[in-house]
CSV table of C-alpha atoms and ligand atoms in Angstrom, one decimal:
chain,number,residue,atom,x,y,z
S,15,MET,CA,-8.3,-15.4,-4.1
S,16,ARG,CA,-9.1,-13.5,-6.2
S,17,TYR,CA,-9.0,-9.9,-7.6
S,18,ILE,CA,-12.2,-8.6,-9.2
S,19,SER,CA,-12.2,-5.6,-11.4
S,20,THR,CA,-14.7,-2.5,-9.3
S,21,LYS,CA,-16.0,-2.1,-12.7
S,22,GLY,CA,-16.6,-5.7,-12.9
S,23,ALA,CA,-16.4,-5.3,-16.6
S,24,CYS,CA,-14.1,-8.5,-16.6
S,25,ALA,CA,-13.0,-11.8,-15.4
S,26,PRO,CA,-11.5,-12.4,-11.9
S,27,VAL,CA,-7.9,-12.9,-11.5
S,28,SER,CA,-5.4,-14.4,-9.4
S,29,PHE,CA,-2.5,-11.6,-6.8
S,30,LYS,CA,0.0,-12.1,-9.6
S,31,GLU,CA,-1.9,-10.7,-12.6
S,32,ALA,CA,-3.4,-7.8,-10.3
S,33,VAL,CA,-0.1,-6.8,-9.0
S,34,LEU,CA,1.7,-7.2,-13.0
S,35,THR,CA,-0.5,-5.3,-15.2
S,36,GLY,CA,-1.7,-2.9,-12.1
S,37,LEU,CA,-5.4,-2.6,-13.5
S,38,PRO,CA,-8.3,-4.6,-15.2
S,39,PRO,CA,-9.1,-3.7,-18.5
S,40,ASP,CA,-11.8,-2.3,-17.8
S,41,ARG,CA,-10.3,0.5,-16.4
S,42,GLY,CA,-11.7,-0.2,-13.2
S,43,LEU,CA,-9.8,-1.0,-9.8
S,44,TYR,CA,-8.7,-4.5,-8.2
S,45,PHE,CA,-10.1,-5.3,-5.1
S,46,PRO,CA,-9.7,-8.8,-4.0
S,47,GLU,CA,-13.1,-11.2,-4.5
S,48,ARG,CA,-13.7,-11.5,-0.3
S,49,ILE,CA,-12.9,-9.9,2.2
S,50,PRO,CA,-11.9,-12.0,4.8
S,51,THR,CA,-12.3,-11.5,8.6
S,52,LEU,CA,-9.8,-12.1,11.6
S,53,PRO,CA,-11.0,-14.2,14.9
S,54,ALA,CA,-12.4,-11.8,17.7
S,55,ALA,CA,-9.1,-13.6,19.1
S,56,PHE,CA,-6.6,-12.0,16.8
S,57,ILE,CA,-7.9,-8.6,18.4
S,58,ARG,CA,-7.8,-8.6,21.4
S,59,SER,CA,-3.9,-10.7,21.4
S,60,LEU,CA,-3.1,-7.5,19.5
S,61,PRO,CA,-1.3,-5.8,22.3
S,62,ASP,CA,1.3,-8.6,23.4
S,63,MET,CA,2.4,-8.5,19.2
S,64,THR,CA,5.1,-6.8,17.4
S,65,PHE,CA,4.3,-4.7,14.4
S,66,ARG,CA,5.8,-7.1,12.1
S,67,GLU,CA,4.1,-10.3,13.5
S,68,ILE,CA,0.6,-8.0,13.4
S,69,SER,CA,1.0,-7.2,10.2
S,70,LEU,CA,2.4,-10.9,9.2
S,71,THR,CA,-1.5,-12.4,10.3
S,72,VAL,CA,-3.4,-9.1,8.5
S,73,ALA,CA,-1.1,-10.5,4.9
S,74,GLU,CA,-1.4,-13.9,5.5
S,75,ALA,CA,-5.4,-13.4,5.6
S,76,LEU,CA,-5.4,-11.9,2.7
S,77,LEU,CA,-2.2,-13.4,0.2
S,78,GLU,CA,-1.9,-17.4,2.1
S,79,GLU,CA,-2.8,-18.9,-1.2
S,80,ASP,CA,-0.7,-17.0,-3.2
S,81,ILE,CA,2.5,-16.2,-1.4
S,82,PRO,CA,4.1,-19.0,0.6
S,83,HIS,CA,3.9,-18.2,4.6
S,84,ALA,CA,8.2,-17.5,4.8
S,85,VAL,CA,8.3,-16.0,1.8
S,86,LEU,CA,5.6,-13.6,2.8
S,87,LYS,CA,6.9,-13.0,6.1
S,88,ARG,CA,10.1,-12.1,4.6
S,89,MET,CA,8.5,-9.5,2.4
S,90,VAL,CA,6.7,-8.1,5.5
S,91,ASP,CA,9.6,-7.6,8.0
S,92,ASP,CA,11.8,-6.4,5.1
S,93,THR,CA,9.0,-3.7,4.7
S,94,LEU,CA,8.6,-2.8,8.0
S,95,ARG,CA,12.0,-1.4,8.9
S,96,PHE,CA,11.3,0.5,10.5
S,97,ASP,CA,8.9,2.1,13.2
S,98,ALA,CA,5.5,3.6,13.3
S,99,PRO,CA,5.5,5.5,16.6
S,100,LEU,CA,2.3,7.1,18.6
S,101,VAL,CA,3.2,10.1,19.7
S,102,PRO,CA,0.3,12.0,22.1
S,103,LEU,CA,-0.4,15.6,20.6
S,104,GLU,CA,-3.2,16.9,22.7
S,105,PRO,CA,-6.1,15.0,25.5
S,106,GLY,CA,-7.2,12.3,24.0
S,107,VAL,CA,-5.6,12.9,20.9
S,108,GLU,CA,-2.3,11.3,19.3
S,109,VAL,CA,-0.1,10.6,16.7
S,110,LEU,CA,0.2,8.1,14.1
S,111,GLU,CA,3.6,9.3,13.1
S,112,LEU,CA,4.5,7.1,9.3
S,113,PHE,CA,7.5,8.7,8.1
S,114,HIS,CA,10.8,6.7,9.7
S,115,GLY,CA,10.4,5.2,6.2
S,116,PRO,CA,13.2,6.0,4.2
S,117,THR,CA,11.8,9.1,2.3
S,118,LEU,CA,10.6,11.1,5.3
S,119,ALA,CA,6.4,10.3,3.7
S,120,PHE,CA,4.3,7.0,4.4
S,121,LYS,CA,3.9,6.4,0.5
S,122,ASP,CA,7.0,3.7,1.8
S,123,PHE,CA,5.3,1.1,3.7
S,124,GLY,CA,3.2,0.7,-0.2
S,125,ALA,CA,6.4,1.7,-2.7
S,126,ARG,CA,8.2,-1.6,0.0
S,127,PHE,CA,5.9,-3.9,0.2
S,128,LEU,CA,5.1,-4.2,-3.8
S,129,ALA,CA,8.6,-3.9,-5.0
S,130,ARG,CA,8.9,-7.0,-3.3
S,131,VAL,CA,5.8,-8.8,-4.0
S,132,MET,CA,6.8,-7.1,-7.6
S,133,ALA,CA,10.8,-9.0,-7.6
S,134,TYR,CA,8.2,-13.2,-5.8
S,135,PHE,CA,5.9,-12.6,-9.3
S,136,ILE,CA,9.5,-12.3,-11.4
S,137,GLU,CA,11.4,-14.3,-9.9
S,138,GLY,CA,12.2,-17.2,-12.1
S,139,GLU,CA,10.5,-16.0,-15.3
S,140,SER,CA,12.8,-15.1,-18.4
S,141,ARG,CA,10.8,-11.5,-18.5
S,142,GLU,CA,11.7,-8.2,-16.5
S,143,VAL,CA,10.2,-5.9,-16.0
S,144,THR,CA,10.4,-1.6,-16.4
S,145,VAL,CA,8.4,-0.5,-13.5
S,146,LEU,CA,6.8,3.4,-15.1
S,147,VAL,CA,6.5,6.0,-12.7
S,148,ALA,CA,5.0,9.9,-13.4
S,149,THR,CA,5.0,11.5,-10.1
S,150,SER,CA,4.5,15.0,-8.8
S,151,GLY,CA,7.4,14.2,-5.8
S,152,ASP,CA,6.6,11.7,-3.6
S,153,THR,CA,5.3,9.1,-5.1
S,154,GLY,CA,8.4,8.9,-7.4
S,155,SER,CA,11.1,8.8,-4.3
S,156,ALA,CA,9.2,6.3,-2.4
S,157,VAL,CA,9.2,4.1,-5.2
S,158,ALA,CA,12.8,4.3,-5.5
S,159,SER,CA,13.8,3.6,-2.4
S,160,GLY,CA,11.9,1.0,-2.5
S,161,PHE,CA,12.7,-0.3,-5.9
S,162,PHE,CA,16.3,0.2,-5.8
S,163,GLN,CA,18.6,-2.7,-5.7
S,164,VAL,CA,15.7,-4.9,-6.9
S,165,PRO,CA,16.6,-8.3,-8.7
S,166,GLY,CA,14.9,-8.1,-12.5
S,167,ILE,CA,13.0,-4.8,-12.4
S,168,ARG,CA,13.9,-0.9,-13.4
S,169,VAL,CA,12.6,1.6,-12.3
S,170,VAL,CA,12.4,4.9,-15.0
S,171,ILE,CA,11.0,7.9,-12.6
S,172,LEU,CA,9.2,10.6,-15.1
S,173,TYR,CA,8.4,14.8,-13.2
S,174,PRO,CA,8.2,17.7,-14.1
S,175,SER,CA,11.8,19.4,-14.9
S,176,GLY,CA,11.3,23.2,-12.1
S,177,LYS,CA,8.0,22.2,-11.0
S,178,VAL,CA,9.0,19.6,-7.2
S,179,SER,CA,10.6,21.0,-4.5
S,180,LYS,CA,15.1,20.5,-4.5
S,181,ILE,CA,14.4,17.5,-1.2
S,182,GLN,CA,12.1,16.5,-3.4
S,183,GLU,CA,14.4,15.8,-6.7
S,184,LYS,CA,17.0,14.8,-5.0
S,185,GLN,CA,15.5,12.1,-3.0
S,186,LEU,CA,14.2,11.2,-6.6
S,187,THR,CA,17.9,11.3,-8.4
S,188,THR,CA,20.6,9.8,-6.2
S,189,HIS,CA,19.9,6.3,-6.2
S,190,GLY,CA,21.7,4.8,-9.3
S,191,GLY,CA,21.8,1.7,-10.3
S,192,ASN,CA,18.0,0.0,-11.4
S,193,ILE,CA,17.2,3.7,-10.6
S,194,THR,CA,16.6,6.1,-13.7
S,195,ALA,CA,15.0,10.3,-13.5
S,196,LEU,CA,13.6,11.5,-16.3
S,197,GLU,CA,13.5,15.2,-15.7
S,198,ILE,CA,10.7,16.0,-17.7
S,199,GLU,CA,10.7,19.4,-20.2
S,200,GLY,CA,7.0,19.8,-18.9
S,201,THR,CA,3.9,19.1,-16.1
S,202,PHE,CA,3.4,16.5,-14.0
S,203,ASP,CA,-0.1,15.8,-16.7
S,204,ASP,CA,3.4,15.6,-19.7
S,205,CYS,CA,4.7,13.1,-17.2
S,206,GLN,CA,1.3,10.8,-16.7
S,207,ARG,CA,0.4,11.9,-20.3
S,208,LEU,CA,3.5,9.5,-21.8
S,209,VAL,CA,3.6,7.0,-19.7
S,210,LYS,CA,-0.5,6.5,-20.4
S,211,SER,CA,0.7,6.6,-23.9
S,212,ALA,CA,3.7,3.8,-23.9
S,213,PHE,CA,0.8,1.4,-21.9
S,214,SER,CA,-1.4,1.8,-24.8
S,215,ASP,CA,1.7,2.0,-26.8
S,216,LYS,CA,1.4,-1.8,-29.0
S,217,ASP,CA,5.4,-1.6,-30.1
S,218,PHE,CA,6.1,-2.8,-26.5
S,219,GLU,CA,3.9,-6.1,-26.3
S,220,LYS,CA,6.2,-7.3,-28.5
S,221,SER,CA,9.1,-6.5,-26.0
S,222,ARG,CA,10.9,-8.8,-23.5
S,223,ARG,CA,10.4,-6.6,-20.4
S,224,THR,CA,6.6,-5.8,-19.7
S,225,LEU,CA,5.8,-2.3,-18.5
S,226,THR,CA,3.7,-1.6,-15.6
S,227,SER,CA,3.1,0.7,-12.9
S,228,ALA,CA,3.3,1.7,-9.1
S,229,ASN,CA,0.8,4.4,-8.6
S,230,SER,CA,-1.4,3.9,-5.9
S,231,ILE,CA,-3.7,2.4,-7.7
S,232,ASN,CA,-2.2,-1.2,-7.4
S,233,ILE,CA,-3.6,-3.3,-5.1
S,234,ALA,CA,-0.3,-4.3,-3.7
S,235,ARG,CA,0.0,-0.9,-2.2
S,236,LEU,CA,-2.9,-0.5,-0.3
S,237,ILE,CA,-2.7,-3.7,1.2
S,238,PRO,CA,0.5,-2.5,3.3
S,239,GLN,CA,-1.6,1.0,3.7
S,240,SER,CA,-3.8,-1.7,6.5
S,241,PHE,CA,-1.6,-3.0,8.3
S,242,TYR,CA,0.5,1.1,10.9
S,243,TYR,CA,-3.8,1.0,11.4
S,244,PHE,CA,-4.0,-2.7,13.5
S,245,TYR,CA,-0.7,-2.1,15.2
S,246,ALA,CA,-2.3,2.2,16.4
S,247,PHE,CA,-4.7,0.4,17.6
S,248,SER,CA,-2.8,-1.8,19.3
S,249,ARG,CA,-0.5,0.7,20.5
S,250,LEU,CA,-3.5,2.7,22.4
S,251,GLY,CA,-4.2,0.9,26.1
S,252,GLU,CA,-8.3,0.8,26.5
S,253,LEU,CA,-9.4,-1.2,23.9
S,254,LYS,CA,-13.3,-0.9,24.6
S,255,ARG,CA,-13.0,3.0,23.5
S,256,PRO,CA,-13.9,4.0,20.6
S,257,VAL,CA,-11.4,5.1,18.3
S,258,VAL,CA,-11.6,7.5,15.1
S,259,PHE,CA,-9.2,8.2,12.9
S,260,SER,CA,-8.4,11.1,10.7
S,261,VAL,CA,-6.3,10.8,7.8
S,262,PRO,CA,-5.1,13.0,5.5
S,263,CYS,CA,-6.0,11.7,1.8
S,264,GLY,CA,-5.3,13.6,-1.9
S,265,ASN,CA,-5.8,9.0,-4.0
S,266,PHE,CA,-7.3,8.1,-1.2
S,267,GLY,CA,-5.7,5.2,-1.1
S,268,ASN,CA,-4.5,5.7,2.8
S,269,ILE,CA,-8.1,5.9,4.0
S,270,THR,CA,-8.8,2.9,2.3
S,271,GLY,CA,-6.4,0.9,4.1
S,272,GLY,CA,-8.1,1.8,7.1
S,273,ILE,CA,-11.0,1.0,6.5
S,274,LEU,CA,-10.3,-2.6,4.6
S,275,ALA,CA,-8.6,-2.6,8.8
S,276,LYS,CA,-12.2,-2.1,9.6
S,277,ARG,CA,-13.9,-4.2,7.2
S,278,MET,CA,-11.3,-7.3,8.4
S,279,GLY,CA,-12.5,-6.7,12.3
S,280,LEU,CA,-10.1,-3.9,13.3
S,281,PRO,CA,-12.7,-2.2,15.2
S,282,ILE,CA,-12.1,2.0,14.1
S,283,ASP,CA,-15.3,3.0,14.6
S,284,ARG,CA,-15.4,5.9,12.0
S,285,PHE,CA,-12.8,7.6,9.6
S,286,ILE,CA,-12.2,11.5,9.0
S,287,ALA,CA,-11.2,11.7,5.9
S,288,ALA,CA,-9.5,15.3,5.7
S,289,THR,CA,-9.2,17.0,2.5
S,290,ASN,CA,-7.4,20.4,1.6
S,291,ALA,CA,-9.0,22.6,-0.6
S,292,ASN,CA,-9.4,19.5,-3.5
S,293,ASP,CA,-12.8,18.9,-1.8
S,294,VAL,CA,-14.7,16.5,-4.1
S,295,PHE,CA,-15.1,13.9,-1.3
S,296,PRO,CA,-16.7,16.1,1.5
S,297,GLN,CA,-19.1,17.5,-1.4
S,298,PHE,CA,-19.4,14.4,-2.9
S,299,LEU,CA,-21.3,13.0,0.6
S,300,ARG,CA,-23.2,16.0,1.2
S,301,THR,CA,-24.9,16.5,-2.2
S,302,GLY,CA,-24.7,12.4,-2.7
S,303,VAL,CA,-23.7,14.2,-6.3
S,304,TYR,CA,-19.5,13.2,-7.3
S,305,ARG,CA,-18.3,15.9,-9.9
S,306,PRO,CA,-14.5,15.3,-10.4
S,307,GLU,CA,-12.0,18.7,-10.3
S,308,PRO,CA,-9.2,19.8,-12.0
S,309,SER,CA,-6.9,19.9,-9.3
S,310,LYS,CA,-5.8,22.9,-7.3
S,311,GLN,CA,-2.3,24.3,-5.6
S,312,THR,CA,-2.1,24.1,-2.4
S,313,LEU,CA,0.1,23.3,0.5
S,314,SER,CA,-0.1,20.1,0.9
S,315,ASN,CA,0.7,19.2,-2.9
S,316,ALA,CA,0.2,15.1,-2.3
S,317,MET,CA,-3.0,16.0,-1.9
S,318,ASP,CA,-4.5,17.4,-4.6
S,319,VAL,CA,-6.3,15.6,-6.5
S,320,GLY,CA,-9.6,16.4,-8.1
S,321,ASP,CA,-11.0,13.7,-9.2
S,322,PRO,CA,-9.5,10.6,-6.7
S,323,SER,CA,-8.7,6.7,-8.3
S,324,ASN,CA,-9.5,4.5,-4.7
S,325,LEU,CA,-13.1,5.8,-4.8
S,326,ALA,CA,-13.6,3.8,-7.0
S,327,ARG,CA,-12.9,1.0,-4.7
S,328,LEU,CA,-14.6,3.0,-1.9
S,329,LEU,CA,-17.3,3.3,-3.2
S,330,HIS,CA,-17.1,-0.8,-3.6
S,331,ILE,CA,-16.5,-1.6,-0.6
S,332,TYR,CA,-19.9,0.1,0.3
S,333,HIS,CA,-21.8,-0.9,-2.2
S,334,ASP,CA,-22.7,2.4,-3.0
S,335,ASP,CA,-24.3,2.5,0.1
S,336,LEU,CA,-24.4,6.6,0.4
S,337,LYS,CA,-26.0,5.9,3.5
S,338,THR,CA,-23.4,3.7,5.6
S,339,LEU,CA,-20.2,5.1,4.4
S,340,LYS,CA,-21.5,8.3,5.5
S,341,LYS,CA,-22.2,6.6,8.5
S,342,GLU,CA,-19.0,5.8,8.9
S,343,ILE,CA,-17.0,8.5,7.5
S,344,ARG,CA,-17.0,12.4,8.3
S,345,SER,CA,-15.0,14.8,5.3
S,346,TRP,CA,-13.7,18.7,5.6
S,347,SER,CA,-12.4,21.1,3.5
S,348,VAL,CA,-9.5,22.6,4.8
S,349,THR,CA,-8.0,25.3,3.2
S,350,ASP,CA,-4.5,26.7,3.8
S,351,ARG,CA,-5.1,29.4,6.3
S,352,GLU,CA,-5.8,27.0,8.1
S,353,THR,CA,-3.3,24.8,8.1
S,354,LYS,CA,-0.5,27.3,9.0
S,355,THR,CA,-2.6,29.1,11.6
S,356,LEU,CA,-2.7,24.9,13.0
S,357,ILE,CA,0.8,24.2,12.0
S,358,LYS,CA,1.3,27.7,14.8
S,359,LYS,CA,-0.2,26.7,17.0
S,360,ILE,CA,0.1,22.9,17.4
S,361,HIS,CA,4.0,23.9,17.6
S,362,ASP,CA,3.3,26.8,20.4
S,363,GLU,CA,0.9,25.1,22.7
S,364,THR,CA,3.2,21.3,22.5
S,365,GLY,CA,6.1,21.9,21.4
S,366,TYR,CA,4.5,19.8,18.2
S,367,ILE,CA,5.7,20.0,14.6
S,368,LEU,CA,3.4,18.6,12.0
S,369,ASP,CA,3.7,19.0,7.9
S,370,PRO,CA,0.9,20.2,6.3
S,371,HIS,CA,-0.8,16.9,5.0
S,372,GLY,CA,-0.7,16.1,8.6
S,373,ALA,CA,-2.4,19.8,10.0
S,374,VAL,CA,-4.6,19.1,7.6
S,375,ALA,CA,-5.9,15.8,9.7
S,376,VAL,CA,-5.3,17.5,12.9
S,377,ALA,CA,-7.7,20.2,11.9
S,378,GLY,CA,-9.7,17.6,10.4
S,379,MET,CA,-10.0,16.1,13.6
S,380,HIS,CA,-10.8,19.0,16.0
S,381,ARG,CA,-13.9,19.6,13.4
S,382,TYR,CA,-14.5,16.0,14.6
S,383,LEU,CA,-14.6,17.0,18.3
S,384,GLU,CA,-16.4,19.9,17.8
S,385,GLU,CA,-19.4,18.0,16.4
S,386,GLU,CA,-18.1,14.8,19.2
S,387,PRO,CA,-16.7,16.1,22.0
S,388,GLU,CA,-17.4,12.5,23.5
S,389,PHE,CA,-16.2,10.7,21.2
S,390,GLY,CA,-14.2,8.3,22.8
S,391,ARG,CA,-9.7,8.8,21.7
S,392,GLY,CA,-8.7,9.7,18.7
S,393,VAL,CA,-5.7,8.9,15.8
S,394,VAL,CA,-4.2,11.5,13.5
S,395,LEU,CA,-1.9,10.2,10.4
S,396,GLU,CA,1.0,12.1,10.0
S,397,THR,CA,2.0,11.3,6.5
S,398,ALA,CA,4.9,12.8,6.1
S,399,HIS,CA,8.3,14.3,8.2
S,400,PRO,CA,8.4,18.9,8.5
S,401,ALA,CA,11.4,18.6,7.0
S,402,LYS,CA,10.4,17.0,3.6
S,403,PHE,CA,8.3,20.9,3.7
S,404,LEU,CA,11.1,23.1,5.1
S,405,ASP,CA,10.0,25.5,2.8
S,406,ILE,CA,6.3,26.2,4.0
S,407,VAL,CA,7.6,25.1,7.6
S,408,GLU,CA,10.0,26.6,8.7
S,409,PRO,CA,9.1,30.6,7.8
S,410,ILE,CA,5.3,29.5,9.9
S,411,LEU,CA,7.2,28.6,12.7
S,412,ASP,CA,10.2,30.7,12.7
S,413,CYS,CA,12.8,28.4,13.7
S,414,ARG,CA,14.9,25.6,12.3
S,415,VAL,CA,13.5,22.0,11.7
S,416,PRO,CA,15.7,19.4,12.5
S,417,ILE,CA,16.8,16.8,9.0
S,418,PRO,CA,17.0,13.3,9.5
S,419,GLU,CA,19.8,12.3,9.1
S,420,ARG,CA,18.8,10.3,5.7
S,421,LEU,CA,17.0,13.2,4.3
S,422,GLN,CA,20.6,15.4,4.6
S,423,ALA,CA,22.4,12.6,3.1
S,424,ALA,CA,20.5,12.4,0.2
S,425,LEU,CA,21.3,16.5,-0.1
S,426,GLU,CA,24.6,16.0,-0.5
S,427,LYS,CA,24.9,13.3,-2.8
S,428,GLU,CA,25.4,14.8,-6.9
S,429,LYS,CA,22.5,14.6,-8.9
S,430,GLU,CA,22.2,12.4,-11.8
S,431,SER,CA,18.8,12.8,-14.3
S,432,LEU,CA,18.3,13.0,-17.9
S,433,ARG,CA,16.2,15.5,-19.0
S,434,LEU,CA,13.6,15.2,-21.9
S,435,SER,CA,11.0,17.1,-24.2
S,436,ASN,CA,7.5,16.2,-23.1
S,437,ARG,CA,7.0,14.3,-27.1
S,438,TYR,CA,6.5,11.0,-27.0
S,439,GLU,CA,8.7,9.8,-29.8
S,440,GLU,CA,11.5,11.3,-27.3
S,441,PHE,CA,10.9,9.1,-24.8
S,442,LYS,CA,9.7,6.2,-26.8
S,443,GLN,CA,13.0,6.7,-27.9
S,444,PHE,CA,14.1,6.4,-24.4
S,445,LEU,CA,12.5,3.1,-23.8
S,446,MET,CA,13.1,1.4,-26.8
S,447,ALA,CA,17.2,1.7,-26.5
S,448,HIS,CA,16.9,1.3,-22.8
S,449,HIS,CA,14.9,-0.8,-22.1
S,450,SER,CA,13.7,-3.8,-24.3
G,505,LIG,C1,0.2,10.6,-0.9
G,505,LIG,C2,0.7,11.8,0.9
G,505,LIG,C3,-1.1,11.6,0.5
G,505,LIG,C4,-2.8,11.3,0.2
G,505,LIG,O1,-2.4,9.9,0.3
G,505,LIG,P1,-3.2,8.8,-0.3
G,505,LIG,O2,-3.3,7.5,-0.7
G,505,LIG,O3,-3.3,9.9,-2.0
G,505,LIG,O4,-5.4,9.7,-0.4
G,505,LIG,C5,-1.0,12.4,1.9
G,505,LIG,N1,0.0,12.8,2.3
G,505,LIG,C6,1.5,13.1,1.7
G,505,LIG,C7,2.6,13.4,2.0
G,505,LIG,C8,1.7,12.4,1.1
G,505,LIG,O5,2.7,11.8,0.2
């Protein structure tokens, strides 16, 4: 399968090239040239298959020409070392828990798969790869954990000093080995600027190491985000009733994985794109005009995105047909106040502890239910464990949130980071010294 740019201004490339370069030269996003459809017999047999079997079939439909069966099977098995259980929340609504991976957020799926795909493509080549990632928290920890000890790959994480939570910082800085954490004296935007400058710096083209990105735009991060939609569907039981998924959205990578699943034949009736105060998408659906904005800070900070990158892929899938898009995707913006109220209400009524991101998705599902009480079944994606957001959740609930062992382990390790200013020259010097 070849991969095309959503901007269509450059030639199609192989999957390998799309993964290793991350971004096409025309600054669009890579996407499969054609979306394969899975046979109806596969959809019927979903309930009898394991998560890994389902995921391998989905991955193979997209990647069978690019990665041999046995290798792809190993990648899928290694990626999915944890489950994604469905937990009943309210009548007709279930939570799909995507936080059982090593860093307690759904980004583990994408980062772990990407790391294995990259390692495969550079195996046996003389080149080595340095992955640069700027993070405001969650992406960095998933990438660090996903790439830890992967041969031939070094990871350099840039995070803004003092601007990530204590827990997030520990998750970023306690790996060692092939992972280096740079604590930048500046903002997240400074971190992103440094990474971008390195990518466009010709001096790095001559070096033996390839610089690449592991941001959510990489197509190998998107593909595994379709697996768990199939899996959730397979565990719903009655397959005859319409199914709606509510997804907490930031860069819209997670929901694009779901729409890819639908296009491959999974009978999902509708998606709810739940956003926080960063509401460019619901505004776009309402007005038909897309107006990116500077991001606003909210309680669900991994969704604080004012110009979602995967919108390019969404529009590509829908051929810019706003009418169909509006039929298949509903979208609401949820305030911090509503998020807090809902975390409290759900805990009081059911005992379930939502994190702020999952709470936004539950709020989106409730809005939908008000409009369509006869909808059928609802699945809400819970993208992070509440223990990652103790400072927010505990004061709301006035009770302790249990901390999973794997998080506790990171909290007990020593932080190891290198402090740099936000000047590009300093960052470049570091890269040149350590990575050429
Ligand atoms: C990244 C993230 C999101 C947003 O996902 P997108 O794919 O960017 O839409 C939601 N919740 C959590 C916990 C995240 O880390």
